[in-house]
Short mmCIF file of N, CA, C and O in Angstrom, two decimals:
data_model
loop_
_atom_site.label_atom_id
_atom_site.label_comp_id
_atom_site.label_asym_id
_atom_site.label_seq_id
_atom_site.Cartn_x
_atom_site.Cartn_y
_atom_site.Cartn_z
N MET T 1 -30.56 -120.10 -86.59
CA MET T 1 -30.03 -118.65 -86.55
C MET T 1 -30.57 -117.63 -86.49
O MET T 1 -31.87 -117.53 -87.36
N ASN T 2 -30.70 -116.80 -85.45
CA ASN T 2 -31.64 -115.82 -85.63
C ASN T 2 -30.84 -114.28 -86.86
O ASN T 2 -29.66 -114.42 -87.44
N VAL T 3 -32.30 -113.30 -86.53
CA VAL T 3 -32.18 -112.35 -87.48
C VAL T 3 -30.24 -111.69 -87.22
O VAL T 3 -29.61 -111.36 -87.95
N ASN T 4 -30.19 -111.40 -85.95
CA ASN T 4 -28.67 -110.54 -85.79
C ASN T 4 -27.52 -112.32 -86.15
O ASN T 4 -26.84 -110.82 -86.57
N GLU T 5 -27.60 -112.86 -86.10
CA GLU T 5 -26.25 -113.57 -86.33
C GLU T 5 -26.78 -114.21 -87.46
O GLU T 5 -25.52 -114.24 -87.97
N GLU T 6 -27.52 -113.87 -88.48
CA GLU T 6 -27.36 -114.28 -89.66
C GLU T 6 -26.67 -113.09 -90.41
O GLU T 6 -25.85 -113.01 -91.58
N ILE T 7 -26.86 -111.53 -90.10
CA ILE T 7 -26.47 -110.21 -90.94
C ILE T 7 -24.86 -110.52 -90.17
O ILE T 7 -23.92 -110.10 -90.99
N ARG T 8 -24.50 -110.66 -88.97
CA ARG T 8 -23.42 -110.88 -88.77
C ARG T 8 -22.41 -111.93 -89.46
O ARG T 8 -21.29 -111.49 -89.93
N ALA T 9 -22.89 -112.88 -90.07
CA ALA T 9 -22.51 -114.08 -90.38
C ALA T 9 -21.92 -112.92 -91.78
O ALA T 9 -20.85 -113.43 -92.76
N ARG T 10 -23.20 -112.20 -92.53
CA ARG T 10 -23.09 -111.96 -94.04
C ARG T 10 -21.76 -110.83 -93.50
O ARG T 10 -21.06 -110.60 -94.69
N ILE T 11 -21.82 -109.92 -92.72
CA ILE T 11 -20.79 -109.34 -92.72
C ILE T 11 -19.10 -109.84 -92.59
O ILE T 11 -18.27 -109.76 -92.90
N ARG T 12 -19.17 -110.98 -91.23
CA ARG T 12 -17.82 -111.58 -91.91
C ARG T 12 -17.92 -111.90 -93.38
O ARG T 12 -16.33 -112.35 -93.79
N GLU T 13 -18.96 -112.63 -94.05
CA GLU T 13 -18.44 -112.79 -95.27
C GLU T 13 -17.91 -112.09 -96.40
O GLU T 13 -17.15 -112.11 -97.14
N GLU T 14 -18.44 -110.84 -95.88
CA GLU T 14 -18.08 -109.24 -96.34
C GLU T 14 -17.04 -108.87 -96.32
O GLU T 14 -15.95 -108.32 -97.24
N MET T 15 -16.44 -109.27 -94.89
CA MET T 15 -15.20 -108.76 -94.50
C MET T 15 -14.25 -109.59 -95.34
O MET T 15 -13.11 -109.38 -95.89
N THR T 16 -14.53 -111.10 -95.50
CA THR T 16 -13.61 -111.73 -96.09
C THR T 16 -13.50 -111.47 -97.69
O THR T 16 -12.53 -111.54 -97.98
N ARG T 17 -14.19 -111.38 -98.14
CA ARG T 17 -14.57 -111.05 -99.55
C ARG T 17 -13.44 -110.22 -99.89
O ARG T 17 -12.78 -109.36 -101.03
N GLN T 18 -13.78 -108.59 -98.82
CA GLN T 18 -13.23 -107.32 -99.37
C GLN T 18 -11.52 -107.55 -98.68
O GLN T 18 -11.21 -106.18 -98.90
N ASN T 19 -11.66 -108.36 -98.61
CA ASN T 19 -10.19 -108.62 -97.56
C ASN T 19 -9.92 -107.92 -96.01
O ASN T 19 -8.88 -106.77 -96.52
N ILE T 20 -11.09 -107.51 -95.55
CA ILE T 20 -11.01 -106.34 -94.68
C ILE T 20 -10.66 -107.22 -93.34
O ILE T 20 -11.60 -107.69 -92.70
N THR T 21 -10.19 -106.15 -92.30
CA THR T 21 -9.62 -106.27 -91.02
C THR T 21 -11.11 -105.71 -90.12
O THR T 21 -11.86 -104.77 -90.70
N GLN T 22 -11.25 -106.62 -88.92
CA GLN T 22 -11.80 -105.69 -87.80
C GLN T 22 -11.43 -103.80 -87.25
O GLN T 22 -12.24 -103.28 -87.32
N ALA T 23 -9.99 -104.30 -87.56
CA ALA T 23 -9.31 -103.26 -87.24
C ALA T 23 -9.95 -102.28 -88.31
O ALA T 23 -9.78 -100.88 -88.36
N GLU T 24 -9.52 -102.46 -89.70
CA GLU T 24 -9.82 -101.38 -90.85
C GLU T 24 -11.57 -101.45 -90.95
O GLU T 24 -11.94 -99.72 -91.34
N LEU T 25 -12.40 -102.14 -90.55
CA LEU T 25 -14.03 -101.84 -90.17
C LEU T 25 -14.05 -100.33 -89.31
O LEU T 25 -14.58 -99.67 -89.56
N ALA T 26 -13.70 -101.07 -88.83
CA ALA T 26 -13.49 -99.85 -86.69
C ALA T 26 -12.81 -98.36 -87.24
O ALA T 26 -13.54 -97.73 -87.26
N ARG T 27 -11.85 -98.14 -88.14
CA ARG T 27 -11.31 -97.04 -88.89
C ARG T 27 -12.70 -96.74 -89.63
O ARG T 27 -12.37 -95.45 -89.60
N ARG T 28 -13.25 -96.97 -90.26
CA ARG T 28 -13.92 -97.00 -91.45
C ARG T 28 -15.15 -96.03 -90.45
O ARG T 28 -15.60 -94.58 -90.87
N LEU T 29 -15.37 -96.86 -89.49
CA LEU T 29 -16.28 -96.21 -88.27
C LEU T 29 -16.49 -94.84 -87.58
O LEU T 29 -17.15 -94.40 -86.93
N GLY T 30 -14.59 -94.74 -87.51
CA GLY T 30 -14.41 -93.74 -86.39
C GLY T 30 -14.70 -94.82 -85.00
O GLY T 30 -14.73 -93.74 -83.94
N VAL T 31 -14.27 -96.08 -84.98
CA VAL T 31 -14.56 -96.24 -83.34
C VAL T 31 -13.30 -97.18 -83.23
O VAL T 31 -12.42 -97.40 -84.03
N LYS T 32 -12.91 -97.63 -82.32
CA LYS T 32 -11.60 -98.88 -81.53
C LYS T 32 -12.17 -100.49 -82.04
O LYS T 32 -13.30 -100.47 -81.71
N GLN T 33 -11.16 -101.13 -82.52
CA GLN T 33 -11.73 -102.52 -82.79
C GLN T 33 -12.02 -103.53 -81.79
O GLN T 33 -13.09 -104.03 -82.21
N PRO T 34 -11.81 -103.20 -80.23
CA PRO T 34 -12.93 -103.66 -79.24
C PRO T 34 -13.97 -103.40 -79.61
O PRO T 34 -14.76 -104.28 -79.24
N SER T 35 -14.89 -102.33 -79.95
CA SER T 35 -16.43 -102.36 -80.03
C SER T 35 -16.85 -103.23 -81.56
O SER T 35 -17.61 -103.63 -81.54
N VAL T 36 -15.76 -103.07 -82.75
CA VAL T 36 -16.05 -103.71 -83.44
C VAL T 36 -16.19 -105.24 -82.87
O VAL T 36 -17.52 -106.00 -83.25
N ALA T 37 -15.34 -106.25 -82.56
CA ALA T 37 -15.15 -107.67 -82.05
C ALA T 37 -16.38 -107.91 -81.23
O ALA T 37 -17.04 -108.94 -81.32
N GLN T 38 -17.20 -106.79 -80.25
CA GLN T 38 -18.13 -107.06 -79.41
C GLN T 38 -19.65 -107.22 -80.35
O GLN T 38 -20.03 -107.84 -80.09
N ILE T 39 -19.47 -106.15 -81.27
CA ILE T 39 -20.98 -106.32 -82.24
C ILE T 39 -20.53 -107.51 -82.76
O ILE T 39 -21.74 -108.09 -83.11
N MET T 40 -19.73 -108.09 -83.11
CA MET T 40 -19.55 -109.37 -83.97
C MET T 40 -19.59 -110.74 -82.90
O MET T 40 -20.35 -111.34 -83.55
N SER T 41 -19.09 -110.46 -82.01
CA SER T 41 -19.30 -111.48 -81.17
C SER T 41 -20.69 -111.91 -80.49
O SER T 41 -21.07 -112.97 -80.14
N GLY T 42 -21.62 -110.07 -80.44
CA GLY T 42 -23.09 -110.38 -79.72
C GLY T 42 -22.79 -110.29 -78.66
O GLY T 42 -23.62 -109.56 -77.54
N LYS T 43 -21.85 -109.58 -78.09
CA LYS T 43 -21.38 -109.36 -76.24
C LYS T 43 -21.76 -108.30 -76.19
O LYS T 43 -22.17 -107.94 -75.01
N ARG T 44 -21.77 -107.20 -76.84
CA ARG T 44 -22.20 -105.55 -77.05
C ARG T 44 -23.59 -105.83 -77.47
O ARG T 44 -24.09 -106.52 -78.31
N GLY T 45 -24.35 -105.19 -76.86
CA GLY T 45 -25.99 -105.42 -76.91
C GLY T 45 -26.12 -104.97 -78.36
O GLY T 45 -26.29 -104.04 -78.69
N THR T 46 -26.15 -105.82 -79.12
CA THR T 46 -26.19 -105.38 -80.37
C THR T 46 -27.42 -105.22 -81.26
O THR T 46 -28.75 -105.07 -81.14
N MET T 47 -27.32 -103.53 -81.47
CA MET T 47 -28.64 -102.89 -81.53
C MET T 47 -28.63 -102.89 -83.01
O MET T 47 -27.76 -103.11 -83.95
N PRO T 48 -29.34 -103.07 -83.85
CA PRO T 48 -29.60 -103.01 -85.05
C PRO T 48 -28.94 -101.75 -85.89
O PRO T 48 -28.47 -102.62 -86.90
N GLU T 49 -28.99 -101.14 -85.19
CA GLU T 49 -28.25 -99.74 -85.48
C GLU T 49 -26.46 -99.83 -86.02
O GLU T 49 -25.96 -99.42 -86.73
N SER T 50 -26.39 -100.73 -85.15
CA SER T 50 -24.75 -100.95 -84.57
C SER T 50 -24.52 -101.82 -85.82
O SER T 50 -23.67 -102.01 -86.52
N LEU T 51 -25.05 -102.64 -86.38
CA LEU T 51 -25.35 -103.78 -87.49
C LEU T 51 -25.14 -103.49 -88.52
O LEU T 51 -24.57 -102.91 -89.34
N LEU T 52 -26.42 -102.10 -88.59
CA LEU T 52 -26.29 -101.33 -90.16
C LEU T 52 -25.22 -100.69 -90.12
O LEU T 52 -24.86 -100.14 -91.28
N ASP T 53 -24.38 -99.93 -89.16
CA ASP T 53 -23.33 -99.38 -89.39
C ASP T 53 -22.39 -99.65 -90.11
O ASP T 53 -21.31 -99.29 -91.05
N LEU T 54 -21.96 -101.41 -89.70
CA LEU T 54 -21.13 -102.49 -90.28
C LEU T 54 -21.24 -102.90 -91.78
O LEU T 54 -20.88 -102.26 -92.10
N LEU T 55 -22.37 -102.68 -91.86
CA LEU T 55 -23.17 -102.90 -93.28
C LEU T 55 -22.52 -101.99 -93.98
O LEU T 55 -21.96 -102.19 -95.13
N GLY T 56 -22.44 -101.01 -93.70
CA GLY T 56 -22.79 -100.01 -94.15
C GLY T 56 -20.98 -99.26 -94.60
O GLY T 56 -20.77 -99.26 -95.52
N ALA T 57 -20.30 -99.64 -93.50
CA ALA T 57 -19.28 -99.25 -93.71
C ALA T 57 -18.66 -100.29 -94.83
O ALA T 57 -17.47 -99.83 -95.10
N LEU T 58 -19.54 -101.27 -95.09
CA LEU T 58 -18.74 -102.11 -95.89
C LEU T 58 -19.44 -102.20 -97.39
O LEU T 58 -19.09 -102.77 -98.34
N GLY T 59 -20.34 -101.28 -97.63
CA GLY T 59 -20.83 -100.68 -98.35
C GLY T 59 -21.45 -101.99 -98.77
O GLY T 59 -22.41 -101.99 -99.94
N LEU T 60 -23.11 -102.02 -97.98
CA LEU T 60 -23.99 -103.27 -98.26
C LEU T 60 -24.84 -101.85 -97.31
O LEU T 60 -24.65 -101.25 -96.61
N THR T 61 -25.95 -102.78 -97.70
CA THR T 61 -27.74 -102.15 -96.91
C THR T 61 -28.06 -103.48 -96.60
O THR T 61 -28.06 -104.60 -97.40
N LEU T 62 -28.87 -103.37 -95.54
CA LEU T 62 -30.00 -104.39 -95.72
C LEU T 62 -31.29 -104.11 -96.13
O LEU T 62 -32.01 -103.06 -96.59
N LYS T 63 -31.40 -105.20 -96.72
CA LYS T 63 -33.06 -105.49 -97.85
C LYS T 63 -34.24 -106.06 -96.84
O LYS T 63 -33.46 -107.13 -96.49
N ALA T 64 -35.54 -105.80 -96.90
CA ALA T 64 -36.04 -106.75 -96.67
C ALA T 64 -36.89 -107.42 -97.49
O ALA T 64 -37.44 -106.31 -98.84
N VAL T 65 -36.92 -108.43 -97.63
CA VAL T 65 -37.96 -109.28 -98.32
C VAL T 65 -38.85 -110.04 -97.96
O VAL T 65 -38.28 -110.80 -96.98
N PRO T 66 -39.79 -110.58 -98.49
CA PRO T 66 -41.51 -111.43 -97.72
C PRO T 66 -40.30 -113.06 -97.58
O PRO T 66 -39.53 -113.30 -98.32
N LEU T 67 -40.61 -113.79 -96.13
CA LEU T 67 -40.13 -114.53 -96.55
C LEU T 67 -40.07 -115.88 -97.24
O LEU T 67 -39.69 -116.43 -97.12
N ASP T 68 -41.55 -115.77 -97.84
CA ASP T 68 -41.53 -116.63 -99.10
C ASP T 68 -40.62 -116.66 -99.90
O ASP T 68 -40.35 -117.26 -100.85
N ALA T 69 -40.19 -115.21 -100.46
CA ALA T 69 -39.71 -115.12 -101.62
C ALA T 69 -38.20 -115.43 -101.03
O ALA T 69 -37.23 -116.00 -101.65
N GLN T 70 -37.80 -115.13 -99.90
CA GLN T 70 -36.58 -115.67 -99.27
C GLN T 70 -36.38 -117.14 -99.47
O GLN T 70 -35.05 -118.01 -99.60
N ALA T 71 -37.31 -117.89 -99.04
CA ALA T 71 -37.06 -119.57 -99.15
C ALA T 71 -36.80 -120.09 -100.78
O ALA T 71 -36.26 -121.13 -100.96
N GLU T 72 -36.76 -118.82 -101.67
CA GLU T 72 -37.22 -119.31 -103.20
C GLU T 72 -35.37 -118.80 -103.33
O GLU T 72 -35.42 -119.74 -104.13
N ARG T 73 -34.89 -118.23 -103.07
CA ARG T 73 -33.47 -117.47 -103.38
C ARG T 73 -32.61 -118.56 -102.95
O ARG T 73 -32.77 -119.58 -102.15
N PRO T 74 -31.26 -118.32 -103.13
CA PRO T 74 -30.00 -119.34 -102.90
C PRO T 74 -30.11 -119.26 -101.76
O PRO T 74 -29.57 -117.49 -101.26
N GLY T 75 -29.33 -119.66 -100.65
CA GLY T 75 -29.10 -119.41 -99.27
C GLY T 75 -30.04 -118.86 -98.70
O GLY T 75 -29.82 -118.73 -97.62
N GLY T 76 -31.34 -118.90 -99.35
CA GLY T 76 -32.45 -118.99 -98.06
C GLY T 76 -33.21 -120.19 -97.39
O GLY T 76 -32.13 -120.65 -97.16
N ALA T 77 -34.16 -119.67 -96.96
CA ALA T 77 -34.66 -120.74 -95.55
C ALA T 77 -35.15 -122.07 -96.28
O ALA T 77 -34.79 -123.04 -95.27
N GLY T 78 -35.12 -121.74 -97.56
CA GLY T 78 -35.35 -123.23 -98.22
C GLY T 78 -34.53 -124.30 -98.72
O GLY T 78 -34.28 -124.95 -99.29
N ASP T 79 -33.58 -123.33 -98.41
CA ASP T 79 -31.53 -123.66 -99.14
C ASP T 79 -31.28 -124.48 -98.21
O ASP T 79 -30.26 -123.99 -97.65
N GLU T 80 -31.00 -125.94 -97.94
CA GLU T 80 -30.33 -126.80 -96.59
C GLU T 80 -29.19 -126.85 -97.40
O GLU T 80 -28.91 -127.30 -98.43
N HIS T 81 -28.41 -126.83 -96.46
CA HIS T 81 -26.86 -126.94 -96.87
C HIS T 81 -26.14 -128.15 -96.06
O HIS T 81 -26.82 -128.51 -95.72
#
């Protein structure tokens, strides 16, 4: 899974947690729902800014952590499911 896919997966998780639809997320961003669908599917040349906009609309931010620290946290690269 690449970084964009990981971010999209996290956005989906947060949308589920907050019970937010793509339509509601689009409303918060001031765009139409098909735009959100394209970003989430990866069909729209997913620019990092688009994913950051989606995160922001959910009240999240992107945090950079050293790769070795990521492997130590639950759900990190070292945590096989």
